[in-house]
XYZ file of C-alpha atoms in Angstrom:
471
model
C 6.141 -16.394 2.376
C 5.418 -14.019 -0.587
C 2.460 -13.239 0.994
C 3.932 -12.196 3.647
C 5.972 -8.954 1.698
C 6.113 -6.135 4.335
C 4.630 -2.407 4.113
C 4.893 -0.179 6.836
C 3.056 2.840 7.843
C 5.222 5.676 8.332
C 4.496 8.980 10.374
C 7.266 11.925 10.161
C 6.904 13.618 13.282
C 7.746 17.236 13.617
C 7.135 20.452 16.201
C 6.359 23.803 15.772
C 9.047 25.380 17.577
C 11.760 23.319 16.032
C 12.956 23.666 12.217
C 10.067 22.040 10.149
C 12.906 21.851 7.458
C 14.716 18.997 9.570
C 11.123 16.977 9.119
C 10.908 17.782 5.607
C 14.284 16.463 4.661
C 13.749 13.088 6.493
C 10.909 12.702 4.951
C 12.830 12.214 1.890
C 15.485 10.252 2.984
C 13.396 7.568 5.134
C 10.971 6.983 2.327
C 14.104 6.858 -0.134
C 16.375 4.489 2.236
C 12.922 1.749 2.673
C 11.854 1.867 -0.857
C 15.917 0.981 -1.832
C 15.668 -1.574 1.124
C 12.054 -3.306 -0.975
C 9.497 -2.348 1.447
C 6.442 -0.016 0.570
C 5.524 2.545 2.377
C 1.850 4.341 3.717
C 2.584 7.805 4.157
C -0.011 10.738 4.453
C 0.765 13.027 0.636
C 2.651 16.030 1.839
C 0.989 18.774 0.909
C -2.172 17.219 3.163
C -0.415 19.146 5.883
C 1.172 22.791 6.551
C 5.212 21.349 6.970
C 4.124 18.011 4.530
C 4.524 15.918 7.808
C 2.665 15.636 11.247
C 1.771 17.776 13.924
C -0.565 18.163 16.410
C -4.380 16.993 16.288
C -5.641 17.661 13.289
C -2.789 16.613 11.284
C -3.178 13.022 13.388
C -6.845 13.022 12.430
C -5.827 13.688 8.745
C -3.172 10.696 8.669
C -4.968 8.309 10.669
C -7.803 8.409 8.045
C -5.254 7.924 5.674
C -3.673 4.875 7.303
C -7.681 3.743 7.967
C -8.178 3.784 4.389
C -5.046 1.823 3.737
C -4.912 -0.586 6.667
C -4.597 -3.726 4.468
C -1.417 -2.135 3.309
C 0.184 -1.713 6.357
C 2.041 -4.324 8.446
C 3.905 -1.717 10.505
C 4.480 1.607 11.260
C 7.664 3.315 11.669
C 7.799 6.663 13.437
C 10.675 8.592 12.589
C 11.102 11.776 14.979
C 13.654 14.536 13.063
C 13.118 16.809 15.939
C 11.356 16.986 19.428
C 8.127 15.711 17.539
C 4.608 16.134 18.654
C 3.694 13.756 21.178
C -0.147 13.882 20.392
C 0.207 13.878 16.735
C 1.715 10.282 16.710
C -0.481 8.962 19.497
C -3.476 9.916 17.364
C -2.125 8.980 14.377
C -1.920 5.644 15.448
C -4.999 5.595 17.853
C -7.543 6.827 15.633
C -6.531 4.819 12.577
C -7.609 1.448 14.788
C -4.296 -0.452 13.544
C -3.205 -2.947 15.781
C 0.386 -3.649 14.115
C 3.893 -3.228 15.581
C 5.235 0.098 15.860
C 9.397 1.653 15.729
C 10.260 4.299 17.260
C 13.507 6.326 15.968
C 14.854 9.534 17.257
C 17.498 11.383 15.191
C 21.073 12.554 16.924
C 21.835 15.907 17.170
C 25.194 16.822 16.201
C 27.433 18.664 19.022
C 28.452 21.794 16.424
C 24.521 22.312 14.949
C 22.835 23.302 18.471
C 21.737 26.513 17.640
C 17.654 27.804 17.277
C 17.773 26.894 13.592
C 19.763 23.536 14.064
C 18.826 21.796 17.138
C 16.680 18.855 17.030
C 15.946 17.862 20.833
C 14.673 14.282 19.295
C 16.350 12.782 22.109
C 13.920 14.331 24.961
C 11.390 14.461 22.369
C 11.326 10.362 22.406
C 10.473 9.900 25.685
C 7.688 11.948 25.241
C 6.520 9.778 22.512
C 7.294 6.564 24.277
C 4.908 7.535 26.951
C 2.081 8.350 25.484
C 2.589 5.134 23.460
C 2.565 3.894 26.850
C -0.331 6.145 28.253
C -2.391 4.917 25.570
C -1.810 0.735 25.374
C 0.158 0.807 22.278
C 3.074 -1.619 22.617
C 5.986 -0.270 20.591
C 9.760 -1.347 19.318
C 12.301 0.511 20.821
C 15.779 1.106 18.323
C 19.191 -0.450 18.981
C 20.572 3.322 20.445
C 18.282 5.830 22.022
C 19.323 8.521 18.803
C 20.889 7.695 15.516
C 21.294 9.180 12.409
C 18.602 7.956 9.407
C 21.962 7.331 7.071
C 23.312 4.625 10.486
C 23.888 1.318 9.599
C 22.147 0.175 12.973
C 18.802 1.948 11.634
C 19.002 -0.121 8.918
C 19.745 -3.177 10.683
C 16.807 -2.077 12.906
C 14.425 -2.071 9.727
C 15.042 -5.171 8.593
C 14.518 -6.550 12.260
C 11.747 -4.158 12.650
C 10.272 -6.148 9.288
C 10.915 -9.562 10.550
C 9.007 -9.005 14.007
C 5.833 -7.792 11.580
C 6.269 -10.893 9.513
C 6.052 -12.878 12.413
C 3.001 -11.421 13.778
C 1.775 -10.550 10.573
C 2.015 -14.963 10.064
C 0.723 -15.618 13.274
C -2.696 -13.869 12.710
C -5.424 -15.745 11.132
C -3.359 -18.471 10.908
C -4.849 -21.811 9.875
C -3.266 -25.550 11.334
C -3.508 -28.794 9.727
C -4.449 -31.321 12.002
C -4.043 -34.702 9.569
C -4.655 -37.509 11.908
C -4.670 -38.495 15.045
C -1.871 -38.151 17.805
C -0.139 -41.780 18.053
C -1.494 -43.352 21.478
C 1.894 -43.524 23.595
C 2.271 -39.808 22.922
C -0.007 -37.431 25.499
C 2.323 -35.159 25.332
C 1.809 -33.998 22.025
C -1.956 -32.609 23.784
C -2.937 -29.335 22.849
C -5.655 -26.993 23.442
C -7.249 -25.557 20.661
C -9.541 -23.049 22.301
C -6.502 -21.680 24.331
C -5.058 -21.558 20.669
C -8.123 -19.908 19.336
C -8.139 -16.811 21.621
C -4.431 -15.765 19.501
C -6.453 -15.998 16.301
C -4.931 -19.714 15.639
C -7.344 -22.192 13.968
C -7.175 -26.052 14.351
C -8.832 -27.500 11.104
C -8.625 -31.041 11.516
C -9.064 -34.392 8.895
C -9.148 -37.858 9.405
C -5.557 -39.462 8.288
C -8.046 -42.277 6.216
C -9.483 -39.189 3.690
C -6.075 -38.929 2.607
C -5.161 -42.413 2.429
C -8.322 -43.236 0.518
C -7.248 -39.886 -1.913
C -4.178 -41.063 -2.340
C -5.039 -44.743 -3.405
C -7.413 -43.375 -5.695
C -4.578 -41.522 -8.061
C -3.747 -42.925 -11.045
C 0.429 -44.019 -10.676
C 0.131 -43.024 -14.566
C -1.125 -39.548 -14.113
C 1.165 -36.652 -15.122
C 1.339 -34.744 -11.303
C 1.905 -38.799 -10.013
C 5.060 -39.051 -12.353
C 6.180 -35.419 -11.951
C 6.431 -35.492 -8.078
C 8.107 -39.005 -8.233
C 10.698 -36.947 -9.926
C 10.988 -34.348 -7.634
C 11.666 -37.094 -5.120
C 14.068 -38.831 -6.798
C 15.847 -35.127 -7.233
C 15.245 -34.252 -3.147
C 17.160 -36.815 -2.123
C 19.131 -40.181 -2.450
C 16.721 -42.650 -2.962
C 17.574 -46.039 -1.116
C 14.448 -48.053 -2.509
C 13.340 -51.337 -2.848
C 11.325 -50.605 -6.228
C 9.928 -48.117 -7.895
C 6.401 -48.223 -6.718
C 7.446 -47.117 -3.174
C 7.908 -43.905 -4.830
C 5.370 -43.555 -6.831
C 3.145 -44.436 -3.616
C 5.012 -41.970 -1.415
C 4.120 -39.674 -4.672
C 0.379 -39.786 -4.555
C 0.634 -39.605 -0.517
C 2.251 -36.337 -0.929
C -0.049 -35.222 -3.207
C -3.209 -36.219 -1.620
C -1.861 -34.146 1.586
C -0.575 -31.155 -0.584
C -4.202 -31.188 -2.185
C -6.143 -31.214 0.961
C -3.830 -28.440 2.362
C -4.699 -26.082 -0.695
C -8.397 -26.908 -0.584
C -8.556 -25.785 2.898
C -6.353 -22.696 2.968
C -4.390 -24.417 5.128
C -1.046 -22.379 6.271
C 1.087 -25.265 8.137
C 0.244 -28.557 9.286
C 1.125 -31.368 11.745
C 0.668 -35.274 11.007
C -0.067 -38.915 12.284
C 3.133 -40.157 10.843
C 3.005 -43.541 12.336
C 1.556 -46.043 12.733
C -1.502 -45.547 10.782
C 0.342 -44.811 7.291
C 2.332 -47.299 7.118
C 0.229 -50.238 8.496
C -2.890 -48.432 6.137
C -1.341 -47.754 2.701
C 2.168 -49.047 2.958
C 4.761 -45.392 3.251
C 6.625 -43.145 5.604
C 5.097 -39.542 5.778
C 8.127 -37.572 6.247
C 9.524 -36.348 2.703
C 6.169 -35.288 2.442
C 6.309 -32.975 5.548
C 9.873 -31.729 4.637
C 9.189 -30.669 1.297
C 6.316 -28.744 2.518
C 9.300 -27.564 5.266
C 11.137 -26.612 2.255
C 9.050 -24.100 0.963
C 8.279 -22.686 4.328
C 5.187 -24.269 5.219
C 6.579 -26.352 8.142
C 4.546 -30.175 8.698
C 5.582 -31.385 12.183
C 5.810 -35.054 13.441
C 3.154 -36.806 15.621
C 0.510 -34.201 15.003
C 2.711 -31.656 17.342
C 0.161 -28.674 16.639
C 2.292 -26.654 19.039
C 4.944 -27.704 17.580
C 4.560 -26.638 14.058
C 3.650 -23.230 14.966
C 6.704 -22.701 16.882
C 8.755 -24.262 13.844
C 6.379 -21.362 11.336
C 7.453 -18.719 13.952
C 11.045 -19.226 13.508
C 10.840 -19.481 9.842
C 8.776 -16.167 9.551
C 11.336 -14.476 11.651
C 14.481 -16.339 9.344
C 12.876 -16.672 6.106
C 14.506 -19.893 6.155
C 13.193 -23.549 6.508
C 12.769 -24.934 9.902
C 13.059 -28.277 11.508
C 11.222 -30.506 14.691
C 13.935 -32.173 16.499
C 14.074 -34.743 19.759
C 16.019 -33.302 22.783
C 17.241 -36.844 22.362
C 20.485 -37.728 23.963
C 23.769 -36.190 25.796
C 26.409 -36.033 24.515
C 28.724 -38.135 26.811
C 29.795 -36.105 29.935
C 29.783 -32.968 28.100
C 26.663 -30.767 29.862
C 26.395 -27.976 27.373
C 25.937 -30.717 24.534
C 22.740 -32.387 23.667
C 22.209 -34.738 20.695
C 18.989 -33.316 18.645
C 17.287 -36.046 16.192
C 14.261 -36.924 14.404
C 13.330 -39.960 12.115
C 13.321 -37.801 9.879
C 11.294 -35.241 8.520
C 14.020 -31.744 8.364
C 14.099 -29.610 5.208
C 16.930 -30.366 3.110
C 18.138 -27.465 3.390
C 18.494 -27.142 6.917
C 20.981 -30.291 6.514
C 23.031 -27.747 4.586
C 24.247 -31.292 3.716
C 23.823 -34.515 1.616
C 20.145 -36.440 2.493
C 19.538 -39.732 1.870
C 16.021 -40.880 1.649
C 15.315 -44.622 3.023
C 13.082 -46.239 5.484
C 12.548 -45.914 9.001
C 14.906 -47.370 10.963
C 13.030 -47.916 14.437
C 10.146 -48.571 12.697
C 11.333 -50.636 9.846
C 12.087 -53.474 11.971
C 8.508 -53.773 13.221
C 6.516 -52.790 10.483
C 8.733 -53.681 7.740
C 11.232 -51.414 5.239
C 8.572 -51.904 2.205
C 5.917 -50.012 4.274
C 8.226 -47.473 6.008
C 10.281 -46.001 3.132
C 10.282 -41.539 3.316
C 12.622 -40.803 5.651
C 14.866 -38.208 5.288
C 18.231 -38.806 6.656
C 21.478 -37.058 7.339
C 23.917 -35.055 9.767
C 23.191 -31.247 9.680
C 25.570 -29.290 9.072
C 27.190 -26.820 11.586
C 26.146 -23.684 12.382
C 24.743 -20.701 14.136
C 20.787 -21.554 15.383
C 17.945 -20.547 17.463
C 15.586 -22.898 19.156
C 11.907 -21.717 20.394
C 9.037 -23.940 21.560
C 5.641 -23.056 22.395
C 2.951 -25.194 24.730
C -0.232 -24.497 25.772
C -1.055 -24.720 29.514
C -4.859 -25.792 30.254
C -4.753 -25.299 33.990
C -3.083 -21.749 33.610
C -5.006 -20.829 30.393
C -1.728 -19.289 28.313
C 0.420 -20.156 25.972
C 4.066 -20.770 27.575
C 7.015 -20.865 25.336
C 11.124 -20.529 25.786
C 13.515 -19.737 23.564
C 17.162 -19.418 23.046
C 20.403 -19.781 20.760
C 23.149 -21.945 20.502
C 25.402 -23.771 17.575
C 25.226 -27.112 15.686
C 29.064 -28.629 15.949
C 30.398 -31.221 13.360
C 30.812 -33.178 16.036
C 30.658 -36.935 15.026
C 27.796 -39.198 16.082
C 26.862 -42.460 14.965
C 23.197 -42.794 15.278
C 20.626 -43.580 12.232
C 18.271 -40.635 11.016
C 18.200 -37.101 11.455
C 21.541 -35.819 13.464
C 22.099 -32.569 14.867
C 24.780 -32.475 17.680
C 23.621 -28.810 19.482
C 26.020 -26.573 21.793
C 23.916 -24.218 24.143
C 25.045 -22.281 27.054
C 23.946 -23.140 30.755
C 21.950 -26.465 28.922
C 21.296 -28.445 32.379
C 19.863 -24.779 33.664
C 17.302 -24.799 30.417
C 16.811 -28.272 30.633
C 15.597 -27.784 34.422
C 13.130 -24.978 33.632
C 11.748 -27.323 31.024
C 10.962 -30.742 33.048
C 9.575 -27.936 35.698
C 6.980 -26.322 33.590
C 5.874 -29.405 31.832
C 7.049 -28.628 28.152
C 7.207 -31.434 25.350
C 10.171 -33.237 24.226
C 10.193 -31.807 20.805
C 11.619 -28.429 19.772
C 11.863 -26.101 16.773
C 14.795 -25.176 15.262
C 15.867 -22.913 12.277
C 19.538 -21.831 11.399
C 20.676 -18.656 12.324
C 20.487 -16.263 15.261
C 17.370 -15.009 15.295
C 16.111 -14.975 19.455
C 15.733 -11.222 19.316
C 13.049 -10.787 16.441
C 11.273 -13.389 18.301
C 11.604 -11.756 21.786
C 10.033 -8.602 20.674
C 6.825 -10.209 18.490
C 5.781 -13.147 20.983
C 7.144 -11.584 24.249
C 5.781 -7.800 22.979
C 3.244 -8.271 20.399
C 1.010 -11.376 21.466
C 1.899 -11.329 24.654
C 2.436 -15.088 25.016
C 4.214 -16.061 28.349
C 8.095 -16.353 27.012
C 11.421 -18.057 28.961
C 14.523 -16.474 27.324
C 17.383 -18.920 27.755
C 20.433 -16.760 28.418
């Protein structure tokens, strides 16, 4: 995630009939309030321009160079409109430069006692004008939480930060780069994926076979210094239930070999064949492995669920917070609004938010033995706000389909093996419908936290991906 730091573009609108003063002093506050917030800022140098801010043609021609020249900079741009604003001088601004990046839109209030020649702002007409030639021209935009505001409102700050996380998300989702390790395991077709449908949104598949890990794993010295050193770190993840101290040490040099690969290839996420290959072909679970990846925000999702993991990276761009693959697994008794979420598993510890215990797989223990099946990560998350999201790709319509919504983890009690996460969500048989009708997995991202609305406005908005939004 720290390459994923946030600077937006910023273009202070004014118009020549209005005050140019009004411009000038929100220049200085907006640039003040994001620098104290930690974001940079792109911003045309004010004496480029008559009133040190933008208006009309040439002063879009002027800033759009500007922005041109910094365009690996900029992740965003906010447009902040002090008065009416010049319509053409932000379209331009933005045209010209060639950025395709999310764009705010904020309108100042007037107040009811300062409507005189000198005072008057008229941002609130002066938006609409803005909005549509946003529209006019193709540029898809961010609207703000109230029509006007002041710059010194606590909703334009709460705005920001949204604003930020719906640039980190597409800002993530560009260019990114999938770890395919393995193959999907044979009873699971649904985990199919299409990678060209994927490659259209910029999304690369880069595949390996599961035995070039295996085989760089097995050649690691159990003596080596990084061998040893993540051993410890495993020990310190989690409660180790072991049989002996090899299994660690193997489950060491497993994680390594994958972590190794992952860096060689610029790889941003990944998804792996965590069974049966692994544990019949070099004796370990996979899933520590794939949550402390999780835990650093590089989520590794089960049964080489491509889809899958970039649904779980969306959610934690949009959180900054690890996310987790769960099973729409069970109900919960007669209760329809209830579902019981699980996974073998591989969560990030911190999205337990409790105590994890690291054993063997218990569904797969008893056929392929608790020696060859120790890394799972178990546990009963904790409760909590959180937002779900799942994305599919759909060959015969040639899109990419998701849904997405937000519920609660209770503290209910449940008393099932593995990773537990009893889930509360509004109208559940209603979702549940929509999903067996439109052919999506059994598997779903998760990630703690309300979060539905930064990821409404960058897939729904931004990429343009087909979305379902659970109410």
């Amino acid at each position: 995630m720290n390459k994923l730091k946030i600077s937006f573009g910023v273009i202070i609108a004014t118009r020549n009939i209005f005050n140019f003063e009004l411009a000038v002093e929100a220049r200085k506050k907006v640039l003040e309030k994001l620098a104290k917030m930690g974001f940079e800022t792109v911003i045309l140098p004010g004496n480029d321009t008559p009133t040190g801010n933008i208006e009309g043609y040439e002063d879009a021609v002027k800033c759009a160079k500007y922005f041109k020249q910094n365009a690996e900079k900029i992740d965003g741009i906010i447009v902040v409109l002090p008065n009416f604003g010049d319509e053409l001088g932000v379209v331009n601004s933005i045209k010209m430069s060639g950025l395709n990046v999310p764009v705010l839109v904020q309108a100042c209030d007037d107040d009811n006692d300062k409507v005189d020649v000198k005072s008057r702002r008229d941002a609130f007409c002066g938006k609409l004008s803005v909005c549509n030639n946003l529209y006019q021209y193709g540029i898809k935009f961010t609207d703000t939480t109230y029509h006007t505001y002041s710059l010194d409102s606590e909703e334009f700050t709460a705005d920001i930060y949204k604003f930020a996380a719906v640039c980190r998300v597409v800002k993530g989702m560009k260019g990114l780069r999938v770890g395919a390790i393995g193959t999907r395991p044979i009873g699971f077709q649904t985990m199919r994926f299409s990678e060209k449908i994927l490659q259209k949104s910029d999304i690369t598949i880069v595949p390996v076979d599961m035995s070039e890990i295996i085989a760089a794993a097995e050649k690691m010295d159990t003596n080596a210094k990084e061998v040893v050193e993540k051993a410890e770190a495993i020990q310190q993840y989690g409660t180790c239930k072991i049989l002996h101290k090899g299994q660690i040490l193997k489950q060491a040099r497993f994680g390594l070999a994958v972590e190794n690969w992952i860096q060689e290839n610029n790889i941003d996420i990944s998804a792996l064949q965590c069974w049966d290959s692994i544990e019949k072909n070099y004796g370990c679970a996979a899933c520590v492995t794939m949550s402390m990846m999780g835990e650093k925000l590089m989520p590794s999702a089960c049964e080489v669920d491509v889809a899958g993991t970039i649904g779980m990276y969306a959610l934690a761009l949009a959180a900054e917070k690890p996310s987790a693959l769960l099973d729409w697994n069970n109900n919960f008794g007669t209760d329809r609004n209830k579902v019981v979420c699980t996974h073998c598993s591989n969560y990030p510890k911190s999205f337990f938010e409790n105590e994890i215990e690291i054993g063997s797989l218990d569904i797969l223990g008893t056929v392929l033995g608790q020696e060859d099946t120790f890394g799972a990560v178990k546990g009963k998350v904790a409760p909590g706000k959180m937002t779900y999201f799942r994305i599919s790709t759909d060959d015969s319509k040639g899109i990419i389909k998701s849904y997405l919504g937000e519920g609660k983890i209770t503290n209910d009690p449940y008393g099932m093996d593995g990773g537990i996460a009893i889930c509360e969500i509004p109208n559940l048989q209603v979702l549940m419908k929509y999903m067996c009708k439109n052919g999506f997995e059994h598997h779903v991202g998760m990630v703690r936290g309300h979060v539905a609305g930064v990821l409404e406005e960058a897939i729904g908005n931004y990429l343009g991906w087909d979305l379902y939004i659970h109410q």
